[in-house]
Amino acid sequence: MLKLAGARLLEERDAVLVRSVLDSAPVAACMVAARVEEAGIHPLRLGGELWGYGGKLTGMCFSGANLIPLRGGPAAMRAFADRALRRRRVCSSLVGPAEQVLALWNEVAAQWGPAREVRADQPLMALSEPPRVAPDPLVRPVRPDELDRYLPAAIAMFTEEVGVDPSSDGGAASYRARVADLIAGGRAFARFEGGEVVFKAEIGALSRTVGQIQGVWVHPDRRSTGLGTAGTAAVADRLVRGLGRTASLYVNGYNTAARVAYQKVGFRQVGSFGTVLL
C-alpha cells in the first residue's frame, strides 16, 4: 500500500479544529468527544491517538481500544489504513459512521481479517425531548455495594451482544474494574427484583451535549413484557431531563424488537453506524 501524506498525529495545537469536527456531528462523535473533553488530545492522557487528514481535518480518526473513523472520504480512509497497518494492531473493533467504518475495513481487511463479524447496518438513534412512554420508576443507579449482583447481568449482556465472554481468557479482573468504574460514576442503571437484575443499561459515553446508552439487557425470563422499553425510557429521561443531554444509542438493524421499543420511547434515526468485531 502506498504511504499517503496527510494522515498525521493530532496535537494540542489542533484543538480548535478537533472541536469543530466533534461539534459538527455531536451524536456520532459522542464516544470520542467524551474522551477529548475529559483528557485533551495528548495520547498518554487520551488513551489513544487522534489522527487527522487534510489541512482543515477533512478526515479524523481515533485509534485506541477501538478504531473510530469519524469523517473523511476514500483518500482519508486509505491514509488512516496505511498508518494503522504500519504498527501492531491494538484495537478489538472498528466502530463509527458506517460509510467510514466499511471503507476503512476494506483497506485493512487483507491484513487484519477475517473479522469475527461485520455489522454494516446499525441505526444511530437520538432523543432530545422527554420520553414518550413512562419511565420505569424502579430503574435506578446501581450502588457500588451491588457490583457482585450487577456483574452477572453485565457479563450476560456482553456475551449475547459480542459473542465473547468478557471474563474469559484472563479478562475477569479488567472487566470487573470497568463495570465498577461505570457504577462509581453513576452511569450504570438497573431494576432489581429479589436481589436479581431484570433490566440493565449504562451510559457508556457522556459528552457535554450527548450521552450514549449502551448495554441494554432484559433478563430472558422477562423479555417481551415492556421492561426494556420502560427501562430504556428511564435512562433516557435521566440524560434528557436530569443531565440536559441528548440521549443516543445504536442498534443492530436486524434487531427489530429493539428498534420498535426505542421508537416507542421516542428515539429517531439520525445516522447509521457500522461495527467490525475482530
Short mmCIF file of C-alpha atoms in Angstrom, two decimals:
data_model
loop_
_atom_site.label_atom_id
_atom_site.label_comp_id
_atom_site.label_asym_id
_atom_site.label_seq_id
_atom_site.Cartn_x
_atom_site.Cartn_y
_atom_site.Cartn_z
CA MET A 1 0.00 0.00 0.00
CA LEU A 2 1.30 3.46 -0.85
CA LYS A 3 2.16 5.73 2.06
CA LEU A 4 -0.03 8.79 1.80
CA ALA A 5 0.67 12.30 3.02
CA GLY A 6 -1.85 13.86 5.32
CA ALA A 7 -2.51 11.17 7.92
CA ARG A 8 -0.87 12.68 10.97
CA LEU A 9 -0.96 12.58 14.74
CA LEU A 10 -3.03 15.47 16.04
CA GLU A 11 -1.64 17.64 18.82
CA GLU A 12 -2.89 20.27 21.23
CA ARG A 13 -2.34 22.95 18.61
CA ASP A 14 -5.09 21.23 16.61
CA ALA A 15 -7.62 21.53 19.44
CA VAL A 16 -9.81 24.15 17.76
CA LEU A 17 -10.12 22.11 14.58
CA VAL A 18 -10.77 18.93 16.56
CA ARG A 19 -13.55 20.63 18.50
CA SER A 20 -15.07 21.86 15.25
CA VAL A 21 -15.16 18.30 13.88
CA LEU A 22 -16.68 16.90 17.05
CA ASP A 23 -19.28 19.68 17.26
CA SER A 24 -20.32 19.16 13.64
CA ALA A 25 -21.76 15.71 14.42
CA PRO A 26 -22.24 15.55 18.21
CA VAL A 27 -24.26 12.32 18.29
CA ALA A 28 -21.96 10.32 16.02
CA ALA A 29 -18.86 11.75 17.72
CA CYS A 30 -20.02 11.23 21.32
CA MET A 31 -17.58 8.42 22.15
CA VAL A 32 -14.57 10.44 21.02
CA ALA A 33 -15.86 13.80 22.26
CA ALA A 34 -16.32 12.43 25.77
CA ARG A 35 -12.69 11.31 25.85
CA VAL A 36 -11.32 14.55 24.43
CA GLU A 37 -13.35 16.74 26.79
CA GLU A 38 -12.09 14.80 29.79
CA ALA A 39 -8.48 14.20 28.82
CA GLY A 40 -7.49 16.52 25.99
CA ILE A 41 -5.69 15.37 22.86
CA HIS A 42 -2.34 14.11 24.18
CA PRO A 43 -2.19 10.32 23.61
CA LEU A 44 -0.99 9.49 27.12
CA ARG A 45 -3.99 11.19 28.66
CA LEU A 46 -6.44 10.31 25.91
CA GLY A 47 -5.77 6.58 25.97
CA GLY A 48 -5.23 6.56 22.23
CA GLU A 49 -4.31 8.74 19.30
CA LEU A 50 -6.29 11.17 17.18
CA TRP A 51 -5.30 11.12 13.53
CA GLY A 52 -6.08 13.87 11.08
CA TYR A 53 -6.18 14.09 7.31
CA GLY A 54 -6.07 17.29 5.31
CA GLY A 55 -5.20 20.79 6.40
CA LYS A 56 -8.70 21.51 7.73
CA LEU A 57 -9.30 17.99 9.05
CA THR A 58 -11.43 16.73 6.22
CA GLY A 59 -10.75 13.37 7.86
CA MET A 60 -10.36 12.37 11.51
CA CYS A 61 -9.96 9.03 13.27
CA PHE A 62 -9.46 7.86 16.86
CA SER A 63 -7.10 4.93 17.37
CA GLY A 64 -7.22 3.10 20.69
CA ALA A 65 -9.02 0.06 22.03
CA ASN A 66 -11.46 0.81 19.22
CA LEU A 67 -10.65 2.31 15.84
CA ILE A 68 -13.24 5.06 15.27
CA PRO A 69 -13.15 6.88 11.92
CA LEU A 70 -15.35 9.94 12.31
CA ARG A 71 -15.17 11.62 8.94
CA GLY A 72 -13.38 11.51 5.62
CA GLY A 73 -13.63 10.16 2.11
CA PRO A 74 -11.79 7.28 0.43
CA ALA A 75 -8.42 9.06 0.41
CA ALA A 76 -8.63 9.73 4.15
CA MET A 77 -9.57 6.11 4.87
CA ARG A 78 -6.61 4.89 2.81
CA ALA A 79 -4.33 7.23 4.73
CA PHE A 80 -5.67 6.03 8.10
CA ALA A 81 -5.35 2.42 6.99
CA ASP A 82 -1.74 3.00 5.99
CA ARG A 83 -0.97 4.45 9.42
CA ALA A 84 -2.78 1.62 11.21
CA LEU A 85 -1.06 -1.11 9.23
CA ARG A 86 2.41 0.24 9.99
CA ARG A 87 2.04 -0.82 13.64
CA ARG A 88 0.80 -3.74 15.71
CA ARG A 89 -2.98 -3.89 15.87
CA VAL A 90 -4.27 -2.82 19.30
CA CYS A 91 -7.98 -2.33 18.57
CA SER A 92 -10.60 -5.02 19.11
CA SER A 93 -13.12 -3.44 16.74
CA LEU A 94 -13.84 -0.73 14.22
CA VAL A 95 -16.92 1.30 15.08
CA GLY A 96 -18.46 4.57 13.98
CA PRO A 97 -20.27 6.06 10.98
CA ALA A 98 -20.96 3.15 8.65
CA GLU A 99 -19.61 4.79 5.49
CA GLN A 100 -16.21 5.40 7.06
CA VAL A 101 -16.03 2.14 9.02
CA LEU A 102 -16.77 -0.03 5.99
CA ALA A 103 -14.37 1.91 3.77
CA LEU A 104 -11.59 1.67 6.36
CA TRP A 105 -12.26 -2.03 6.89
CA ASN A 106 -11.98 -2.60 3.15
CA GLU A 107 -8.47 -1.12 3.32
CA VAL A 108 -7.22 -3.19 6.27
CA ALA A 109 -9.18 -6.43 5.90
CA ALA A 110 -6.49 -8.23 3.91
CA GLN A 111 -4.06 -7.95 6.84
CA TRP A 112 -6.44 -7.83 9.82
CA GLY A 113 -9.14 -10.19 8.63
CA PRO A 114 -11.11 -12.27 8.75
CA ALA A 115 -13.45 -10.40 11.08
CA ARG A 116 -15.50 -12.28 13.65
CA GLU A 117 -18.48 -10.29 12.44
CA VAL A 118 -19.25 -7.27 10.27
CA ARG A 119 -22.34 -5.31 11.29
CA ALA A 120 -22.91 -2.97 8.39
CA ASP A 121 -26.34 -1.64 9.35
CA GLN A 122 -26.71 -0.19 12.84
CA PRO A 123 -29.21 2.69 13.02
CA LEU A 124 -27.87 5.55 15.15
CA MET A 125 -30.79 6.96 17.14
CA ALA A 126 -31.25 10.07 19.27
CA LEU A 127 -33.79 11.62 21.63
CA SER A 128 -33.61 15.24 22.78
CA GLU A 129 -37.03 15.51 24.42
CA PRO A 130 -38.58 13.65 27.36
CA PRO A 131 -39.52 10.03 26.53
CA ARG A 132 -42.94 9.32 25.06
CA VAL A 133 -43.52 6.40 27.42
CA ALA A 134 -43.49 6.47 31.21
CA PRO A 135 -40.02 5.73 32.62
CA ASP A 136 -39.81 2.70 34.90
CA PRO A 137 -39.66 4.21 38.43
CA LEU A 138 -37.81 1.12 39.72
CA VAL A 139 -34.84 1.63 37.39
CA ARG A 140 -32.16 3.45 39.39
CA PRO A 141 -28.39 3.93 39.56
CA VAL A 142 -26.56 0.84 40.78
CA ARG A 143 -24.77 1.26 44.10
CA PRO A 144 -21.10 0.25 44.49
CA ASP A 145 -22.04 -2.41 47.05
CA GLU A 146 -24.28 -4.04 44.38
CA LEU A 147 -21.41 -4.78 41.98
CA ASP A 148 -21.48 -8.54 42.56
CA ARG A 149 -25.22 -8.68 41.88
CA TYR A 150 -24.95 -6.48 38.80
CA LEU A 151 -21.88 -8.11 37.24
CA PRO A 152 -23.54 -11.38 36.07
CA ALA A 153 -26.11 -9.39 34.08
CA ALA A 154 -23.36 -7.25 32.53
CA ILE A 155 -21.43 -10.37 31.53
CA ALA A 156 -24.56 -11.98 30.09
CA MET A 157 -25.33 -8.87 28.04
CA PHE A 158 -21.78 -8.62 26.68
CA THR A 159 -21.66 -12.31 25.80
CA GLU A 160 -25.00 -12.17 23.98
CA GLU A 161 -24.12 -8.99 22.09
CA VAL A 162 -20.48 -9.59 21.19
CA GLY A 163 -20.31 -13.39 21.26
CA VAL A 164 -17.39 -13.48 23.69
CA ASP A 165 -17.44 -13.88 27.48
CA PRO A 166 -15.54 -10.80 28.73
CA SER A 167 -14.49 -12.66 31.89
CA SER A 168 -12.73 -15.46 29.97
CA ASP A 169 -9.06 -15.70 28.99
CA GLY A 170 -7.87 -13.72 31.98
CA GLY A 171 -10.22 -10.80 31.40
CA ALA A 172 -12.32 -11.14 34.55
CA ALA A 173 -10.43 -8.60 36.65
CA SER A 174 -10.28 -5.92 33.95
CA TYR A 175 -13.95 -6.30 33.03
CA ARG A 176 -14.97 -6.18 36.68
CA ALA A 177 -12.94 -2.99 37.09
CA ARG A 178 -14.58 -1.47 34.01
CA VAL A 179 -18.08 -2.21 35.33
CA ALA A 180 -17.13 -0.95 38.80
CA ASP A 181 -15.95 2.30 37.23
CA LEU A 182 -19.31 2.77 35.47
CA ILE A 183 -21.12 2.15 38.74
CA ALA A 184 -18.87 4.55 40.65
CA GLY A 185 -19.58 7.22 38.04
CA GLY A 186 -23.34 6.82 38.43
CA ARG A 187 -23.64 5.57 34.86
CA ALA A 188 -24.94 2.02 35.43
CA PHE A 189 -28.69 1.56 35.90
CA ALA A 190 -30.77 -1.45 36.82
CA ARG A 191 -34.06 -2.74 38.09
CA PHE A 192 -33.62 -5.36 40.79
CA GLU A 193 -36.23 -7.93 41.75
CA GLY A 194 -35.49 -10.30 44.60
CA GLY A 195 -31.87 -9.19 44.52
CA GLU A 196 -31.53 -10.10 40.82
CA VAL A 197 -31.12 -7.76 37.87
CA VAL A 198 -34.09 -7.95 35.48
CA PHE A 199 -33.16 -4.85 33.45
CA LYS A 200 -29.87 -3.04 32.98
CA ALA A 201 -28.33 -0.33 30.84
CA GLU A 202 -25.39 2.03 31.06
CA ILE A 203 -24.35 5.45 29.85
CA GLY A 204 -21.20 4.37 28.10
CA ALA A 205 -20.05 7.80 26.91
CA LEU A 206 -21.05 11.23 28.17
CA SER A 207 -20.01 14.37 26.35
CA ARG A 208 -21.12 17.88 27.24
CA THR A 209 -24.11 17.58 24.89
CA VAL A 210 -24.81 13.86 24.33
CA GLY A 211 -24.99 10.68 26.39
CA GLN A 212 -24.71 7.32 24.64
CA ILE A 213 -26.73 4.46 26.13
CA GLN A 214 -25.19 1.01 25.87
CA GLY A 215 -25.60 -2.49 27.23
CA VAL A 216 -29.40 -2.56 27.31
CA TRP A 217 -30.40 -6.00 28.60
CA VAL A 218 -33.52 -7.68 29.96
CA HIS A 219 -33.47 -10.97 31.87
CA PRO A 220 -34.52 -13.79 29.48
CA ASP A 221 -37.50 -14.67 31.67
CA ARG A 222 -38.82 -11.11 31.48
CA ARG A 223 -38.46 -10.30 27.82
CA SER A 224 -41.45 -9.12 25.77
CA THR A 225 -43.04 -7.68 28.92
CA GLY A 226 -42.25 -4.00 28.34
CA LEU A 227 -39.37 -3.86 30.81
CA GLY A 228 -36.89 -2.94 28.09
CA THR A 229 -38.98 -0.07 26.78
CA ALA A 230 -39.78 1.44 30.18
CA GLY A 231 -36.24 0.84 31.44
CA THR A 232 -34.64 2.49 28.44
CA ALA A 233 -37.05 5.39 28.89
CA ALA A 234 -35.83 5.76 32.48
CA VAL A 235 -32.19 6.03 31.41
CA ALA A 236 -33.05 8.36 28.53
CA ASP A 237 -35.06 10.53 30.91
CA ARG A 238 -32.07 10.76 33.24
CA LEU A 239 -29.99 12.02 30.33
CA VAL A 240 -32.50 14.42 28.81
CA ARG A 241 -34.20 15.92 31.86
CA GLY A 242 -31.67 15.09 34.55
CA LEU A 243 -28.43 15.92 32.76
CA GLY A 244 -29.58 18.17 29.93
CA ARG A 245 -28.12 15.96 27.21
CA THR A 246 -29.40 14.36 24.06
CA ALA A 247 -29.80 10.63 24.61
CA SER A 248 -28.38 8.40 21.90
CA LEU A 249 -27.79 4.75 21.11
CA TYR A 250 -27.15 2.50 18.15
CA VAL A 251 -28.77 -0.86 17.49
CA ASN A 252 -28.29 -3.74 15.09
CA GLY A 253 -30.51 -3.28 12.07
CA TYR A 254 -31.79 -6.84 12.30
CA ASN A 255 -32.95 -6.38 15.92
CA THR A 256 -36.50 -5.43 15.01
CA ALA A 257 -37.88 -5.78 18.53
CA ALA A 258 -35.29 -3.39 19.99
CA ARG A 259 -35.80 -0.86 17.20
CA VAL A 260 -39.55 -0.86 17.78
CA ALA A 261 -39.03 -0.42 21.53
CA TYR A 262 -36.67 2.51 21.05
CA GLN A 263 -39.06 4.15 18.60
CA LYS A 264 -41.84 3.87 21.19
CA VAL A 265 -39.60 5.69 23.65
CA GLY A 266 -39.20 8.47 21.09
CA PHE A 267 -35.80 7.73 19.57
CA ARG A 268 -35.45 8.59 15.90
CA GLN A 269 -32.73 7.55 13.49
CA VAL A 270 -30.18 10.29 12.82
CA GLY A 271 -27.48 8.27 11.09
CA SER A 272 -26.03 4.84 10.51
CA PHE A 273 -23.20 3.15 12.38
CA GLY A 274 -21.15 0.13 11.43
CA THR A 275 -19.11 -2.22 13.59
CA VAL A 276 -16.41 -4.73 12.69
CA LEU A 277 -15.62 -7.16 15.50
CA LEU A 278 -12.07 -8.56 15.38
#
